[in-house]
Amino acid sequence: MTRALVTGGTGFLGAAVVDILLARGYHVVTTVRTLEKAQDMRTHFSSDKLDFVIVEDIAKLDAFDKAVVNDPPFDAVIHTASPFHYTINNIKKDMIDPAVNGTVGILNSVKKYAPTVKRVVITSSFAAMVDVNKAVGWKWSERDWNPVTWETAEDPTNSAGQAGYRTSKALAEKAAWEFMEKEKPGFTLTTLNPSLIFGPVQPWLRSLDVINTSNERFRDFISGAAREKCPPTGSLFWVDVRDVALAHALAVEKPQSAGKRYFLTAGNFCNRDVVETIAESFPELKDRLPSGDKALEEGSYPPGGPKYGYNNSASRNDLGLEYRSLKESVADTVKSLQAVGIAAQ
Ligand SMILES: *[C@@H]1O[C@H](CO)[C@@H](O)[C@H](O)[C@H]1NC(C)=O
Ligand SMILES: *[C@@H]1O[C@H](CO)[C@@H](O)[C@H](O)[C@H]1NC(C)=O
Ligand SMILES: CC(=O)N[C@H]1CO[C@H](CO)[C@@H](O)[C@@H]1O
């Protein structure tokens, strides 16, 4: 049995990672900010498979010193915890510190206190790959790096709004690879770089905060909030949360993933596709959805279709990942949101 520490297990992605690890027979300990956060999850899984450890503030460099120590000891650590929202007051304090210190901090703690750990997997992001200078038509893959540095992060255009999130993820992933290079610890690192994540929320995540940045467009579609006007798509690529979660397990299990980063995406999408897929699968929701070319205009691909390509073959070949279709993902997302009571049915 593999014993794994998962950080951020009550987040949208972290919960899916815990779910899939337990299904694969792992013993899992997950970090939570408060024990209350763990209550709902506790009722879902028996305590001989799943445990909790409190880590209040992931931005503290020694935050994980105690959490990485377990009896029996861990074989693997999966770090999914990182802030993901665009409401930032202080970019350094609210975004960059938690992301970078959390990442370097956990690597340090594992090196110092958890010598049995052989594999560490970190959730990075497409945000750590984005380079706005890439020409239209570029084919994105894990070879691409966001060019931001600590110096350029000081420039407000690199740290306001969405750029702040991208900067924090890029600097955190760079710091992780620098740590590996410099410290040469006894474990290997794999980073995973998912694009925008859709997909069902775990049934034990009942509160509104699970909607968050990833699924908020679905809430607006099925509640009728976007009926008059489809919001702009805002992202190039999407991927289902269950595929991203499985990739974390596979990265622990497959030796060929050691020392690599992987771009995780199922492909291009636009909001118009999402709306039309919802209408097809849930005809009863039709009058809440934006309809007609005028209402759907902003959510459509630019004329000629998606402007950027992608290459996800490393994730398919090395990890053996097969990506779910948009139709399946959208249908399951809507059902899961209805099941947790988001937007009346
Ligand atoms: C994050 O780490 C830096 C040093 O790398 C330190 O100056 C800063 O105080 C840390 N932030 C927190 C919240 O501990
Ligand atoms: C796609 O990525 C794989 C793995 O990195 C690489 O071997 C292959 O050449 C790439 N294919 C194209 C068409 O760019
Ligand atoms: C779990 C999680 O990341 N929750 C965040 C969702 O987004 C709001 C802001 O819109 C944050 O306050 C939560 O922390």
XYZ file of C-alpha atoms and ligand atoms in Angstrom:
387
model
C 0.000 0.000 0.000
C 1.263 3.444 -0.892
C 1.023 6.086 1.809
C 0.580 9.588 0.515
C 0.313 13.054 1.991
C -2.008 15.282 -0.084
C -2.049 19.014 0.606
C -5.260 20.909 -0.069
C -7.544 17.872 0.014
C -10.668 19.946 0.577
C -10.149 22.031 -2.556
C -11.871 21.294 -5.864
C -8.894 19.451 -7.357
C -7.422 18.183 -4.070
C -10.689 16.430 -3.218
C -10.681 14.650 -6.585
C -7.063 13.589 -5.980
C -7.966 12.144 -2.560
C -10.940 10.356 -4.089
C -8.898 8.668 -6.799
C -6.002 7.720 -4.492
C -8.405 6.034 -2.070
C -10.038 4.182 -4.975
C -6.578 2.937 -5.974
C -5.909 1.576 -2.496
C -3.631 4.284 -1.135
C -3.627 5.348 2.465
C -4.057 9.112 2.436
C -3.426 11.894 4.919
C -4.599 15.297 3.777
C -3.856 18.740 5.151
C -6.750 20.982 6.160
C -6.818 24.500 7.529
C -9.375 23.601 10.202
C -10.907 20.369 11.402
C -14.358 21.696 10.469
C -13.268 21.559 6.860
C -12.667 17.847 7.318
C -16.060 16.957 8.811
C -17.933 16.371 5.579
C -15.091 14.390 4.106
C -14.787 12.291 7.247
C -18.359 11.059 6.877
C -17.557 9.836 3.373
C -14.479 7.732 4.015
C -13.514 5.337 6.771
C -10.803 6.610 9.060
C -8.480 3.653 8.492
C -7.940 4.904 4.911
C -8.058 8.677 5.342
C -6.588 10.950 7.988
C -6.236 14.684 8.463
C -3.506 16.948 9.646
C -3.951 20.653 10.317
C -1.748 23.124 8.457
C -3.047 26.609 9.085
C -0.884 28.817 6.946
C 0.896 27.312 3.963
C 2.853 30.513 3.389
C 5.059 29.805 6.429
C 8.250 28.121 5.313
C 8.120 25.509 8.097
C 4.360 24.955 7.740
C 4.706 21.316 6.689
C 7.488 20.182 9.047
C 5.085 18.184 11.218
C 2.646 17.169 8.485
C 5.248 15.216 6.495
C 6.010 12.989 9.479
C 3.694 9.995 9.743
C 3.635 6.574 11.325
C 3.989 4.462 9.227
C 5.963 6.936 7.105
C 4.897 8.337 3.720
C 6.066 7.068 0.330
C 4.747 10.004 -1.683
C 3.715 13.640 -1.303
C 1.237 15.411 -3.598
C 1.093 19.177 -3.240
C -2.100 20.661 -4.677
C -2.574 23.557 -2.265
C -2.186 26.986 -3.788
C -4.454 30.010 -3.876
C -6.557 30.297 -7.047
C -8.670 33.422 -7.300
C -8.310 36.835 -8.783
C -9.244 38.955 -5.783
C -5.890 40.194 -4.593
C -5.126 43.052 -2.257
C -1.451 42.475 -1.828
C 0.063 40.394 -4.600
C 3.095 39.329 -2.607
C 1.263 38.447 0.577
C -1.921 37.028 -0.958
C -0.531 35.170 -3.939
C 3.205 34.862 -4.389
C 4.216 34.046 -0.796
C 1.688 31.268 -0.261
C 2.417 29.756 -3.665
C 6.225 29.968 -3.577
C 6.793 29.467 0.149
C 4.257 26.654 0.244
C 6.076 24.874 -2.564
C 9.636 25.397 -1.378
C 8.520 24.844 2.197
C 7.065 21.426 1.537
C 10.099 20.289 -0.472
C 12.313 21.387 2.394
C 10.196 19.620 4.985
C 10.202 16.383 2.983
C 13.966 16.560 2.550
C 14.557 17.210 6.240
C 11.951 15.076 7.954
C 10.552 12.453 5.545
C 13.448 10.431 4.140
C 11.164 7.547 3.060
C 9.388 9.727 0.486
C 10.514 8.762 -3.006
C 8.097 10.774 -5.157
C 6.809 14.308 -4.933
C 4.154 15.571 -7.347
C 3.291 19.264 -7.492
C 0.232 20.781 -9.147
C 1.518 23.600 -11.290
C -0.589 25.159 -14.034
C -0.846 26.205 -17.647
C -0.315 29.626 -16.037
C 3.330 28.624 -15.498
C 3.607 27.988 -19.261
C 1.851 31.041 -20.646
C 3.979 33.483 -22.585
C 1.918 36.305 -24.029
C 4.611 36.939 -26.636
C 3.976 33.640 -28.403
C 2.658 34.125 -31.920
C -0.872 33.183 -32.919
C -0.840 29.571 -34.074
C 1.692 28.475 -31.430
C 1.315 24.858 -30.334
C 1.491 24.809 -26.517
C 3.305 22.033 -24.689
C 5.265 21.469 -21.473
C 8.331 22.889 -23.213
C 6.814 26.352 -22.792
C 7.683 28.485 -19.788
C 6.135 31.676 -18.523
C 9.082 34.137 -18.794
C 8.246 35.980 -15.548
C 11.016 36.462 -12.958
C 11.078 37.916 -9.422
C 12.216 41.198 -10.964
C 9.531 41.419 -13.644
C 6.909 40.379 -11.064
C 7.361 43.809 -9.444
C 5.871 45.380 -12.571
C 2.124 45.824 -11.921
C 1.258 44.541 -15.416
C 2.702 41.187 -14.347
C 0.989 41.095 -10.985
C -2.506 42.552 -11.315
C -5.579 40.348 -11.610
C -5.099 37.167 -13.626
C -1.454 38.014 -14.256
C -0.858 37.812 -10.493
C -2.109 34.252 -10.391
C 0.016 33.299 -13.393
C 3.071 34.919 -11.832
C 2.595 33.074 -8.543
C 2.290 29.704 -10.279
C 5.261 30.313 -12.553
C 7.539 31.465 -9.728
C 6.433 28.563 -7.539
C 7.200 25.967 -10.196
C 10.529 27.567 -11.063
C 11.439 27.589 -7.377
C 10.589 23.877 -7.143
C 12.882 22.890 -10.020
C 15.641 25.141 -8.639
C 15.275 23.397 -5.288
C 15.737 19.975 -6.967
C 18.797 21.197 -8.838
C 20.423 22.774 -5.802
C 19.465 20.431 -2.982
C 19.543 17.089 -4.823
C 17.107 15.462 -2.377
C 16.413 11.726 -2.149
C 13.059 12.015 -3.974
C 12.042 12.775 -7.544
C 9.772 15.626 -8.639
C 7.007 15.658 -11.247
C 5.012 18.814 -11.974
C 1.613 18.803 -13.651
C 0.386 21.806 -15.600
C -3.361 21.608 -16.149
C -5.290 24.143 -18.220
C -8.623 25.449 -16.901
C -10.246 22.633 -14.914
C -13.927 21.710 -15.335
C -15.725 18.687 -13.966
C -17.846 17.434 -11.119
C -17.365 18.589 -7.547
C -17.087 15.826 -4.966
C -20.427 15.275 -3.226
C -18.999 15.992 0.230
C -17.921 19.474 -0.833
C -21.145 21.247 -0.105
C -20.209 24.847 0.381
C -20.255 27.593 -2.189
C -16.515 28.036 -2.138
C -16.020 24.842 -4.142
C -17.524 26.613 -7.113
C -14.708 29.009 -7.253
C -12.892 30.188 -10.265
C -13.023 26.983 -12.243
C -16.707 26.194 -12.190
C -18.234 29.618 -11.758
C -19.195 29.863 -15.431
C -21.284 26.710 -15.052
C -23.141 28.191 -12.103
C -23.930 31.300 -14.128
C -25.147 29.247 -17.084
C -27.440 26.908 -15.196
C -28.827 29.581 -12.874
C -29.801 31.870 -15.745
C -27.368 34.593 -14.647
C -25.745 34.634 -18.110
C -28.985 34.378 -20.116
C -28.759 37.776 -21.747
C -25.137 37.572 -22.721
C -22.590 34.786 -22.793
C -19.392 35.812 -20.963
C -16.122 35.810 -22.926
C -14.368 32.448 -22.870
C -11.237 33.852 -21.218
C -9.157 30.688 -21.557
C -7.754 28.651 -24.404
C -7.885 25.100 -23.113
C -9.806 22.946 -20.647
C -9.405 19.581 -18.903
C -11.630 17.444 -16.655
C -10.812 17.381 -12.934
C -10.935 13.551 -12.838
C -8.287 13.306 -15.544
C -6.079 15.786 -13.694
C -6.568 13.833 -10.464
C -5.685 10.558 -12.182
C -2.561 12.183 -13.618
C -1.408 12.874 -10.037
C -1.754 9.201 -9.124
C -0.033 8.093 -12.336
C 2.808 10.536 -11.747
C 3.422 8.845 -8.382
C 3.203 5.368 -9.901
C 5.084 5.670 -13.212
C 8.874 5.885 -12.925
C 9.147 7.514 -16.366
C 7.450 10.656 -15.018
C 10.340 11.433 -12.633
C 11.962 14.790 -13.308
C 9.314 15.837 -15.852
C 6.550 18.361 -16.236
C 3.359 17.647 -18.181
C 0.852 19.916 -19.877
C -2.595 18.486 -19.094
C -5.347 19.491 -21.491
C -8.225 17.825 -23.313
C -8.196 20.550 -25.965
C -9.592 23.912 -26.978
C -12.996 25.130 -25.928
C -15.171 28.206 -26.106
C -18.128 29.131 -23.897
C -20.449 28.735 -26.858
C -19.484 25.019 -27.017
C -20.201 24.699 -23.301
C -23.614 26.376 -23.593
C -24.599 24.284 -26.607
C -23.466 21.106 -24.862
C -25.546 21.957 -21.786
C -28.576 22.663 -24.004
C -28.156 19.322 -25.728
C -27.827 17.297 -22.520
C -30.317 19.253 -20.394
C -33.162 20.500 -22.612
C -35.030 21.582 -19.461
C -32.343 24.218 -18.804
C -32.621 25.757 -22.282
C -34.471 28.914 -21.336
C -31.855 29.802 -18.729
C -28.998 29.639 -21.237
C -27.808 32.361 -23.557
C -29.325 31.609 -26.945
C -29.102 33.053 -30.444
C -25.980 34.238 -32.220
C -26.107 37.692 -30.673
C -26.166 36.422 -27.079
C -23.523 33.807 -27.801
C -21.191 36.059 -29.764
C -18.715 36.892 -27.001
C -18.414 33.293 -25.927
C -17.587 32.103 -29.446
C -14.249 31.267 -30.987
C -12.859 34.036 -33.138
C -13.749 33.604 -36.826
C -11.753 30.656 -38.181
C -11.796 28.723 -34.905
C -9.290 28.397 -32.066
C -6.146 30.446 -32.576
C -3.793 28.228 -30.624
C -2.894 24.576 -30.835
C -1.590 22.157 -28.257
C 0.481 19.024 -27.922
C -0.568 16.798 -25.038
C 1.165 13.663 -26.292
C 3.729 13.519 -23.459
C 0.930 13.144 -20.904
C -0.774 10.512 -23.044
C 2.385 8.537 -23.798
C 4.276 8.697 -20.473
C 1.348 8.724 -18.069
C -1.065 6.758 -20.242
C -3.716 9.439 -19.723
C -6.878 9.412 -21.858
C -8.850 12.639 -21.786
C -12.601 12.826 -21.294
C -14.722 14.623 -23.884
C -16.232 18.066 -23.311
C -19.705 16.526 -23.574
C -19.061 14.060 -20.744
C -17.327 16.619 -18.570
C -19.998 19.294 -19.006
C -22.842 16.873 -18.302
C -21.199 15.556 -15.136
C -20.321 19.063 -13.957
C -23.907 20.259 -14.261
C -25.261 17.159 -12.504
C -22.811 17.523 -9.637
C -23.659 21.199 -9.139
C -27.358 20.361 -9.099
C -26.673 17.578 -6.593
C -24.983 19.954 -4.150
C -27.841 22.411 -4.544
C -26.145 25.056 -6.634
C -28.773 26.661 -8.861
C -32.254 25.249 -8.457
C -32.995 22.308 -10.705
C 8.316 33.559 2.392
O 9.691 33.281 2.227
C 10.534 34.423 2.187
C 11.968 33.952 2.038
O 12.097 33.169 0.900
C 10.368 35.227 3.477
O 11.075 36.436 3.353
C 8.901 35.526 3.751
O 8.759 36.117 5.013
C 8.091 34.246 3.722
N 6.691 34.551 3.942
C 6.027 34.061 4.985
C 4.586 34.451 5.057
O 6.530 33.318 5.810
C 4.637 16.657 -29.252
O 5.333 16.453 -28.045
C 6.119 15.280 -28.051
C 6.626 15.061 -26.633
O 7.305 16.168 -26.136
C 7.237 15.427 -29.079
O 8.042 14.276 -29.097
C 6.607 15.625 -30.454
O 7.591 15.904 -31.386
C 5.614 16.797 -30.419
N 4.870 16.797 -31.669
C 4.687 17.885 -32.403
C 3.887 17.692 -33.660
O 5.109 18.979 -32.091
C -11.283 26.512 -1.751
C -10.985 27.857 -2.330
O -10.042 28.045 -3.067
N -11.862 28.819 -2.026
C -11.774 30.172 -2.562
C -12.858 30.433 -3.585
O -12.855 31.761 -4.022
C -13.059 32.707 -2.999
C -13.067 34.075 -3.616
O -13.981 34.152 -4.679
C -11.963 32.579 -1.948
O -12.226 33.457 -0.902
C -11.908 31.158 -1.427
O -10.802 31.003 -0.573
